[in-house]
Coordinates of C-alpha atoms and ligand atoms in Angstrom, one line a residue:
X1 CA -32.8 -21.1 -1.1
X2 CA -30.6 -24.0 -2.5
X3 CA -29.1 -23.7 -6.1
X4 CA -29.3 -26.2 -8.6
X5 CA -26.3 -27.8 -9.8
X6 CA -25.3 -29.1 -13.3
X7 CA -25.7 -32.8 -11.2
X8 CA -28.8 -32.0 -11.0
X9 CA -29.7 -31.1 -14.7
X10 CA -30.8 -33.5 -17.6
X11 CA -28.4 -32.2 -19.8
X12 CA -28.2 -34.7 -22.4
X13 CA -28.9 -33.4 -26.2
X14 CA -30.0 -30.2 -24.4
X15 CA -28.2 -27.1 -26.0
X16 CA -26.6 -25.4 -23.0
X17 CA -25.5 -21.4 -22.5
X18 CA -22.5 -21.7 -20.3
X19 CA -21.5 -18.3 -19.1
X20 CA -18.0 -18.6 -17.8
X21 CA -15.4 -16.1 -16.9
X22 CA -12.6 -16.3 -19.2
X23 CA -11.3 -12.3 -18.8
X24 CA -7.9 -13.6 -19.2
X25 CA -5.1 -11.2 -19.2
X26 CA -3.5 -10.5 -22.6
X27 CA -0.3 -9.2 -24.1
X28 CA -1.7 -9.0 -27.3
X29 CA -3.2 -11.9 -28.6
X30 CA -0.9 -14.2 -26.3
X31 CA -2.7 -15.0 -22.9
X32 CA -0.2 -14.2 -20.4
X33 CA -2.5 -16.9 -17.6
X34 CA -4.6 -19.0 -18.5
X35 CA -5.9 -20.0 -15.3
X36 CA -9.7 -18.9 -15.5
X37 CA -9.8 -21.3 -19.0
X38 CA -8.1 -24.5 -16.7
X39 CA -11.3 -23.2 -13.8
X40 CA -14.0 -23.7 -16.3
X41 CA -12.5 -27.3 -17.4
X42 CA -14.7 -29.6 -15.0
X43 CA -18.2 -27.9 -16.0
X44 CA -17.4 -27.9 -19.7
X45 CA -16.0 -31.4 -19.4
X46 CA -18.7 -32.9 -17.6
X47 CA -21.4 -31.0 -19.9
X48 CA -20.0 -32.3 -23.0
X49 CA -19.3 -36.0 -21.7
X50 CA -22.5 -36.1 -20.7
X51 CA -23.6 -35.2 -24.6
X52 CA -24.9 -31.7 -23.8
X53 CA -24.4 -29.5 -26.7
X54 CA -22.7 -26.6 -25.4
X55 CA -22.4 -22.6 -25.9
X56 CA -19.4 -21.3 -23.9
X57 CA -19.8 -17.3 -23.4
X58 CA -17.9 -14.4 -21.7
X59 CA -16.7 -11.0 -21.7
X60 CA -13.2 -10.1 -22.2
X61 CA -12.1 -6.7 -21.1
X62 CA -14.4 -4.0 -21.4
X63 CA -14.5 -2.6 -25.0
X64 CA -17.5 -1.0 -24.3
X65 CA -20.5 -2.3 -26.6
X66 CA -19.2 -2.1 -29.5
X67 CA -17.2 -4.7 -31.3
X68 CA -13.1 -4.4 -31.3
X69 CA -10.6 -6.8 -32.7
X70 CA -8.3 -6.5 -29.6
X71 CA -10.9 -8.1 -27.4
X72 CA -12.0 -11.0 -29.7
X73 CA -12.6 -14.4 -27.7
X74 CA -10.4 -16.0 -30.1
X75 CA -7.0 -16.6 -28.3
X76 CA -9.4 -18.0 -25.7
X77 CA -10.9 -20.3 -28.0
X78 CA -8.0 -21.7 -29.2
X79 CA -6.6 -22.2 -25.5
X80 CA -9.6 -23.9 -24.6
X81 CA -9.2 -26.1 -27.3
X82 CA -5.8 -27.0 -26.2
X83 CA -7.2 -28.0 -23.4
X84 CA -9.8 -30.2 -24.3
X85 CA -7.7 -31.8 -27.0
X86 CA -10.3 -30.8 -30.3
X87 CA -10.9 -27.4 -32.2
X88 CA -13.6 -25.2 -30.2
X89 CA -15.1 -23.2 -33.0
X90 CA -16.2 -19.6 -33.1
X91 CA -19.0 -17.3 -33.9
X92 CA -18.1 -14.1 -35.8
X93 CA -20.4 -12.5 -33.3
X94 CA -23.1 -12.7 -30.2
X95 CA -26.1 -13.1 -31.1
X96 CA -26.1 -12.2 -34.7
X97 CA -26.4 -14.7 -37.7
X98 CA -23.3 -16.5 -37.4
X99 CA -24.0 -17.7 -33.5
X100 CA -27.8 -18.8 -34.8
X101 CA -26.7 -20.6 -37.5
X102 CA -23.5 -22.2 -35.9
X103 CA -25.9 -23.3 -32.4
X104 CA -28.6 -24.7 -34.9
X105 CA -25.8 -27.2 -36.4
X106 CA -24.3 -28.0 -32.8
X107 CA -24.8 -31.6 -31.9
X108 CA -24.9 -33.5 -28.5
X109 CA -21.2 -33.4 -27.2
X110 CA -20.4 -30.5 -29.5
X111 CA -19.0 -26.9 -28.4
X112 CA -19.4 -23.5 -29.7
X113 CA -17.5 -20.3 -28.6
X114 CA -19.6 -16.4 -28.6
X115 CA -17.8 -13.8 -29.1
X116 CA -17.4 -11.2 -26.9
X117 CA -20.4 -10.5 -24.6
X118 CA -19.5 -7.0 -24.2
X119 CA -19.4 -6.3 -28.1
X120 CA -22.9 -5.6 -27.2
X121 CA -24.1 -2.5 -25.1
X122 CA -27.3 -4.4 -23.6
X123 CA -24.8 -7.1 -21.6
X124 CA -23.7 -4.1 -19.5
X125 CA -26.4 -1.6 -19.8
X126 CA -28.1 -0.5 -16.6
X127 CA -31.7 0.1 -18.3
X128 CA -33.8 -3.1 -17.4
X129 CA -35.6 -3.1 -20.9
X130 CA -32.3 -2.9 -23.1
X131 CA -31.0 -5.3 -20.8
X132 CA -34.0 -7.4 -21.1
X133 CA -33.9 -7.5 -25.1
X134 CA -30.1 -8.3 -25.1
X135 CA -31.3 -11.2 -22.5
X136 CA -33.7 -12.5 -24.7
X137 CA -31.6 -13.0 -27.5
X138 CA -29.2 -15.0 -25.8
X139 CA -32.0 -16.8 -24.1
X140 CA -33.1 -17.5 -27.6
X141 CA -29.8 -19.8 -28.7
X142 CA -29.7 -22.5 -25.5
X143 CA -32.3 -24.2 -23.8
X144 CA -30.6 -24.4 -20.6
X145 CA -28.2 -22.0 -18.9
X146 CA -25.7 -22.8 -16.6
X147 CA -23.4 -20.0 -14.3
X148 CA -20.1 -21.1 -13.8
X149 CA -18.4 -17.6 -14.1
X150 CA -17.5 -16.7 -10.7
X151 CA -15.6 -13.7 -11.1
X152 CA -18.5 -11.9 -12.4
X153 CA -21.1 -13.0 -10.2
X154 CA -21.2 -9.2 -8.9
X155 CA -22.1 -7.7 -11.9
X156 CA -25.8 -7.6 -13.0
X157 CA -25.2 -8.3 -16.5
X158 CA -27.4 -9.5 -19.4
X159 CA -25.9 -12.9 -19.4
X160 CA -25.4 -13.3 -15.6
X161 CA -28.6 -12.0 -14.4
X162 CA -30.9 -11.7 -16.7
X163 CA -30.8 -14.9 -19.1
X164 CA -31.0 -17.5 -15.8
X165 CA -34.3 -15.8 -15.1
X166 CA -35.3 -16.6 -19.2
X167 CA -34.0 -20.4 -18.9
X168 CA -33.9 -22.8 -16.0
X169 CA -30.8 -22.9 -15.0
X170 CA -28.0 -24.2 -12.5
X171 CA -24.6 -23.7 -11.3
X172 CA -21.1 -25.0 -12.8
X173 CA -18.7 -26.6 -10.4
X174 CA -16.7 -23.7 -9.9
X175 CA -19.5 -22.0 -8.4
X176 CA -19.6 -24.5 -6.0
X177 CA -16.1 -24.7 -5.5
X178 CA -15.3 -21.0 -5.1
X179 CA -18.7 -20.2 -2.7
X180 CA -17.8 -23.5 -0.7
X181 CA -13.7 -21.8 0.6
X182 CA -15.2 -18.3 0.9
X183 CA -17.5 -19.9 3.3
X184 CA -14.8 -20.2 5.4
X185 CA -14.1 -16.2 5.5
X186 CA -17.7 -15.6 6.6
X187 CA -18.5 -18.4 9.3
X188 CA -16.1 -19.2 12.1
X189 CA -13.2 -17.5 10.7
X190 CA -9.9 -17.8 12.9
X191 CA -8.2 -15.0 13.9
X192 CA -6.8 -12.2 13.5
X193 CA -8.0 -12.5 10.5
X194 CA -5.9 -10.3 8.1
X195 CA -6.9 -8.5 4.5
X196 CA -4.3 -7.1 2.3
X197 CA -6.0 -5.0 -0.6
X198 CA -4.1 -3.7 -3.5
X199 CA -4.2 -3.5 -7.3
X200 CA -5.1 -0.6 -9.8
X201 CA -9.1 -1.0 -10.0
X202 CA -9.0 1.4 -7.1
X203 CA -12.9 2.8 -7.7
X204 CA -14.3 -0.5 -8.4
X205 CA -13.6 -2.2 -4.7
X206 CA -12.8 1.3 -2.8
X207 CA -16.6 0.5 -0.8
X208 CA -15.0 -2.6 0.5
X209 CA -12.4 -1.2 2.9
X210 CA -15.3 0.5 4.9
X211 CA -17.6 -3.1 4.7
X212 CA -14.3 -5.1 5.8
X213 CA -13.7 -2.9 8.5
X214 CA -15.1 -4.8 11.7
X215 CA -15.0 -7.7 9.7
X216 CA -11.4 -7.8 9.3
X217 CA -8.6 -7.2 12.6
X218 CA -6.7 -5.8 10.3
X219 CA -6.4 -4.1 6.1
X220 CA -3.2 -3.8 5.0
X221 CA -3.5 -1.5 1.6
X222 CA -0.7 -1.5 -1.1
X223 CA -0.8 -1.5 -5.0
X224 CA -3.1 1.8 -6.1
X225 CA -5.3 1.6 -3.3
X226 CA -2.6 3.1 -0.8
X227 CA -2.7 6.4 -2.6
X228 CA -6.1 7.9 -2.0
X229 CA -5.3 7.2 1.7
X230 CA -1.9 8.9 1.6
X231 CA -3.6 11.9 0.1
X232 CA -6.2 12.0 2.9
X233 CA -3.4 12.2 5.6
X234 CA -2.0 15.4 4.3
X235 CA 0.4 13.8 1.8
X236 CA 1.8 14.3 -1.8
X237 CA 1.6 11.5 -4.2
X238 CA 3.0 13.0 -6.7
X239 CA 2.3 11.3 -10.2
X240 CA 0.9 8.4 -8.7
X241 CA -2.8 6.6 -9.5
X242 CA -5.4 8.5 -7.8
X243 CA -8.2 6.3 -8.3
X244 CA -10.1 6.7 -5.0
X245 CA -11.9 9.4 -3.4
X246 CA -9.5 10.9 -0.4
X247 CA -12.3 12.4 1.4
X248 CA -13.6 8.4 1.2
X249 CA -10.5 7.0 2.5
X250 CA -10.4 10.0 5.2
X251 CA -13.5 8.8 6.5
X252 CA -12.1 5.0 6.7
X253 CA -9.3 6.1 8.2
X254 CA -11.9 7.3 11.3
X255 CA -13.8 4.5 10.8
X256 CA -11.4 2.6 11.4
X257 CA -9.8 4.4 14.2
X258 CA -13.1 4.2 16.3
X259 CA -13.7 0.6 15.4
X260 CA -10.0 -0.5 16.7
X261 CA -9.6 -2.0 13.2
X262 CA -6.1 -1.4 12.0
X263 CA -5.2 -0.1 8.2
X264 CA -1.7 -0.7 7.8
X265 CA 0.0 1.6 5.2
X266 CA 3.0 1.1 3.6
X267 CA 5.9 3.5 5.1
X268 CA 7.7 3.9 1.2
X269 CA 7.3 3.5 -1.8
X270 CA 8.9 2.8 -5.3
X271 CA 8.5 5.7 -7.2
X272 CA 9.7 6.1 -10.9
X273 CA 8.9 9.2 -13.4
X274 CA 7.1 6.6 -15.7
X275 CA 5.1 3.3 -15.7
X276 CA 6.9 2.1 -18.9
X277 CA 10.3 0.6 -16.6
X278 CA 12.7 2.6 -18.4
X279 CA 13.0 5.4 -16.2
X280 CA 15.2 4.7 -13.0
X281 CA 13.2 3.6 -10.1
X282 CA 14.3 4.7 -6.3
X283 CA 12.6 4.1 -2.6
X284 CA 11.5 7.4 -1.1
X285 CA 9.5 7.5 2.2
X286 CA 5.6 6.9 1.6
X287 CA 5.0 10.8 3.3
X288 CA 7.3 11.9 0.9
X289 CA 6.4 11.2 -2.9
X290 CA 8.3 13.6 -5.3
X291 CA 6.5 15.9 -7.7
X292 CA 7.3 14.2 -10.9
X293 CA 7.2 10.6 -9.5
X294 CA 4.6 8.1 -9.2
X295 CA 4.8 5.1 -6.8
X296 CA 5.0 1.9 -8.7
X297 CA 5.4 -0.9 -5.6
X298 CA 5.4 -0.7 -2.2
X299 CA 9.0 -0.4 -1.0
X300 CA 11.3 -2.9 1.0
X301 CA 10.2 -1.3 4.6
X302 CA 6.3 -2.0 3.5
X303 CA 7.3 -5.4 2.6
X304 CA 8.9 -6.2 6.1
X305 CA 6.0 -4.7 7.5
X306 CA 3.7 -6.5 5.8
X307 CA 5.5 -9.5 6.1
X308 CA 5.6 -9.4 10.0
X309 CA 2.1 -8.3 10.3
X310 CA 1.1 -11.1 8.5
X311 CA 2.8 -13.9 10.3
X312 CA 0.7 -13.7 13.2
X313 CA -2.5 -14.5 11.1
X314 CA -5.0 -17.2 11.1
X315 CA -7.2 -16.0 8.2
X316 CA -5.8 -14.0 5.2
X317 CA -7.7 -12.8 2.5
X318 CA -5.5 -10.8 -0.4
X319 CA -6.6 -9.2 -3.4
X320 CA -4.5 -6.9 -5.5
X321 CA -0.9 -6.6 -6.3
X322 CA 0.6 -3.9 -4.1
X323 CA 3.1 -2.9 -7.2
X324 CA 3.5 -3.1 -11.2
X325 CA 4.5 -6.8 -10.8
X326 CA 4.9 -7.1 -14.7
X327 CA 8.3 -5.7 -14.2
X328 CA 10.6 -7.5 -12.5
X329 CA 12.1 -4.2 -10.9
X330 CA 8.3 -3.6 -9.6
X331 CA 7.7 -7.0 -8.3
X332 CA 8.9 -7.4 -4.9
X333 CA 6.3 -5.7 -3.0
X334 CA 4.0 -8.4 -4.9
X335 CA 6.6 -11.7 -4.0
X336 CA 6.7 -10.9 -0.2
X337 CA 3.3 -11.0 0.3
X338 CA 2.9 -13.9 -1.8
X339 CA 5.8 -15.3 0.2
X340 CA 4.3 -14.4 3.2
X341 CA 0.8 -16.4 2.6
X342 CA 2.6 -19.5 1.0
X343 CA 4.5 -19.6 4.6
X344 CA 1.4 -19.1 6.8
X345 CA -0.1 -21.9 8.6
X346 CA -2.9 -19.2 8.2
X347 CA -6.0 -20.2 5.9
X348 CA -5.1 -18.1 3.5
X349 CA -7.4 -17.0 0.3
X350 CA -5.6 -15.0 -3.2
X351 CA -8.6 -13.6 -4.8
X352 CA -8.8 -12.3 -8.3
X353 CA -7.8 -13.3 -12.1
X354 CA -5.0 -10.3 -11.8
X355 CA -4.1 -11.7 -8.3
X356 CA -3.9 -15.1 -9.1
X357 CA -2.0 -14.6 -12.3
X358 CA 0.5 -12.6 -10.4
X359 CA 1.4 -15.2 -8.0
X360 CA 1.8 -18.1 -11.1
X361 CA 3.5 -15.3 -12.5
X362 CA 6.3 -14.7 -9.7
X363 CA 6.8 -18.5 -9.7
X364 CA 4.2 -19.4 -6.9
X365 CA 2.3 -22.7 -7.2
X366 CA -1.5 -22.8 -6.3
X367 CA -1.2 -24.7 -3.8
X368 CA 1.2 -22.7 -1.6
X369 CA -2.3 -21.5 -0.7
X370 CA -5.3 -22.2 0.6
X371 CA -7.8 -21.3 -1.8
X372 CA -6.8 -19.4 -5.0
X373 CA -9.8 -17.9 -6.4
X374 CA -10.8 -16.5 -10.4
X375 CA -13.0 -13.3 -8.7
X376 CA -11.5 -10.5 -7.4
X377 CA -14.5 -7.9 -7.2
X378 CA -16.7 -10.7 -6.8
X379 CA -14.7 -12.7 -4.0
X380 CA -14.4 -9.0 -2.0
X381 CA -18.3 -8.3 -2.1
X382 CA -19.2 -12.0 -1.1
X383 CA -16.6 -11.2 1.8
X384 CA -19.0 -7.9 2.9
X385 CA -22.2 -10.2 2.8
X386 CA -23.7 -8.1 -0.2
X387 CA -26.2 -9.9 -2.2
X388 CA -24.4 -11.4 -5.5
X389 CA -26.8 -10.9 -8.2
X390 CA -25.3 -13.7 -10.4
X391 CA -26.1 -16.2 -7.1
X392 CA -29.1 -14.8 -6.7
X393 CA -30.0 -15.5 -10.0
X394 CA -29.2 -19.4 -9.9
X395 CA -31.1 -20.2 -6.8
X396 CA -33.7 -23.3 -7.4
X397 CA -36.4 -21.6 -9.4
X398 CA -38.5 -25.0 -9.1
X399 CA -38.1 -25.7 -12.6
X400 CA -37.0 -29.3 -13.7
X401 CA -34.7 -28.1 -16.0
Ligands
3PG501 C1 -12.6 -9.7 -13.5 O1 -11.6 -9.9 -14.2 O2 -12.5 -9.1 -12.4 C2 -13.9 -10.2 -14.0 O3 -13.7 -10.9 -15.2 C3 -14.9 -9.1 -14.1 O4 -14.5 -8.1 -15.0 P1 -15.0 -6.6 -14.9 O5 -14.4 -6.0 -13.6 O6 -14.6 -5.9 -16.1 O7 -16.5 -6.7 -14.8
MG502 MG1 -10.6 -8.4 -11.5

């Protein structure tokens, strides 16, 4: 079924719920990349230009239903102001009195910032009816809804899939952009076609080693997600992030044997006794993790590996930092394989907010690559073909918006 696009939507004086992705990372109240706010530019710019009256909502973090200072929208309204060159304003709350009140006095070409969608426990909740009510609310401030937040498409959330079935509704640009270069992963991809999977959300995208393998030639693992598979091969990690089921990443490893898919794992590690950088760091072999010591980046061997492995692609896919790339001491692991796309002739795709804002981070521009994109969980499950709720949700309901 064809979606919608905001092209295709009468938009003007219409009050619009835009629900973008702007989970930017934070150190404090600064926002350490702000590339996920610069992604949602073109929607919110043509929106506004075309004299929509517009309600920009997201989730930051997960706080957990319940409202929390620390993950107040603010800094992001302010950045998003920046950009646009005028004050965005912000509602004290959701859904509550101060967004109903501040919507009713929005005029065409004016914008509004919700707090924090997650403030409330129906955005997240997995009951249909609580869902539902939450839903309904927000349903209840816009007249139209438009999905531009790509990096949660894979979440069945109030304001992802439940408010586009309340309102008609189409999608932002950089739903178009984003689905458009992932295309290329699922439909004639070039090979060997090469996925290197890291980061700390181990539990979250675990499930996606098994879909990629068969999809992929071959996984090369680093960041926490090496650590569950080092357990299931009979080894000590130590102190390290054990996010992931061993008995799960055994059963990969099988899979993967029989299949003829490779999963590359990095041969050491840089362990420390602490995450905080103070304690000294040293390389140990990856079979050999100290009691005491948790791996923090994949060593200099790994990073040679990965580095060679990777030169022979024609497709890469990488999501995750294979190391603590905030410190510079816990970086390098992250920088060669960042290097090691940006000098591919592969096609090569960085997925993720974290993944992204580690490459700008270490220096690298986005266009060392071929397609950087703002979902991490949500670019990996479109990789394994699963059905994307927040796509599923904008497909042409027939309205006329
Ligand atoms: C992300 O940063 O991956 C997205 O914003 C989704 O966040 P979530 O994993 O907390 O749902
Ligand atoms: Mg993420």
């Amino acid at each position: 079924m064809a979606m919608k696009t905001i092209d295709d939507l009468n938009v003007r004086g219409r009050r619009i719920l835009l629900r973008a992705d702007l989970n930017v990372p934070l150190d404090g109240s600064r926002i350490t990349d702000d590339g996920k706010i610069r992604a949602c530019m073109p929607t919110l710019t043509s929106l506004l230009e075309r004299d929509a009256a517009v309600l920009v909502c997201s989730h930051l973090g997960r706080p957990g239903g319940a409202p929390d200072p620390a993950y107040s929208l603010a800094p992001v309204a302010a950045r998003l102001g920046e950009l646009l060159g005028r004050p965005v304003p912000m509602a004290a709350d959701t859904v509550g009195p101060s967004a109903h009140t501040a919507a009713a006095a929005l005029a065409p070409g004016d914008v509004l910032m919700l707090e924090n969608l997650r403030f409330n426990p129906g955005e997240t909740s997995k009951d249909d009816v609580i869902r539902g009510g939450f839903a309904d609310q927000l349903a209840s401030l816009a007249e139209l809804y438009v999905g531009d937040g790509f990096g949660t498409v894979h979440r069945r959330h109030a304001s992802v899939y439940d408010v586009p079935a309340r309102l008609p509704h189409a999608a932002g640009y950089l739903i178009q952009a984003e689905t458009a270069a992932l295309q290329r992963l699922t439909r004639h991809v070039a090979r060997p076609y090469m996925v290197v999977l890291g980061g700390a959300k181990v539990a979250d995208k675990f499930p996606v080693v098994g879909s990629l393998i068969g999809v992929a030639d071959q996984i090369l693992i680093g960041g926490g997600m090496a650590f569950p598979f080092l357990a299931a091969q009979g080894h000590d990690v130590g102190l390290s992030l054990l996010d992931g089921d061993p008995d799960t990443a055994r059963a990969f490893l099988d899979q993967a044997a029989r299949s003829g898919v490779e999963l590359v794992l990095p041969p050491d590690m840089t362990v420390a006794a602490g995450r905080g950088g103070t304690a000294p760091a040293e390389v140990v072999s990856s079979t050999a993790i100290p009691a005491g010591r948790m791996g923090l980046d994949i060593g200099p061997e790994s990073a040679k590996l990965f580095s060679a492995t990777l030169a022979v692609a024609r497709t890469i896919f990488w999501n995750g930092p294979m190391g603590v790339f905030e410190l510079p001491q816990y970086a390098d692991g992250t920088r060669a394989v960042a290097q090691a796309l940006a000098d591919s002739d592969a096609f090569t795709v960085v997925g993720g907010g974290d993944t992204a804002a580690a490459v700008r981070t270490l220096g690298f521009r986005d266009d060392a690559f071929g397609h950087v994109s703002t979902g991490g969980g949500a670019s990996l499950e479109y990789l394994e073909g699963k059905p994307l709720p927040g796509l599923a949700a904008l497909e042409d309901d027939g309205g006329t918006g």
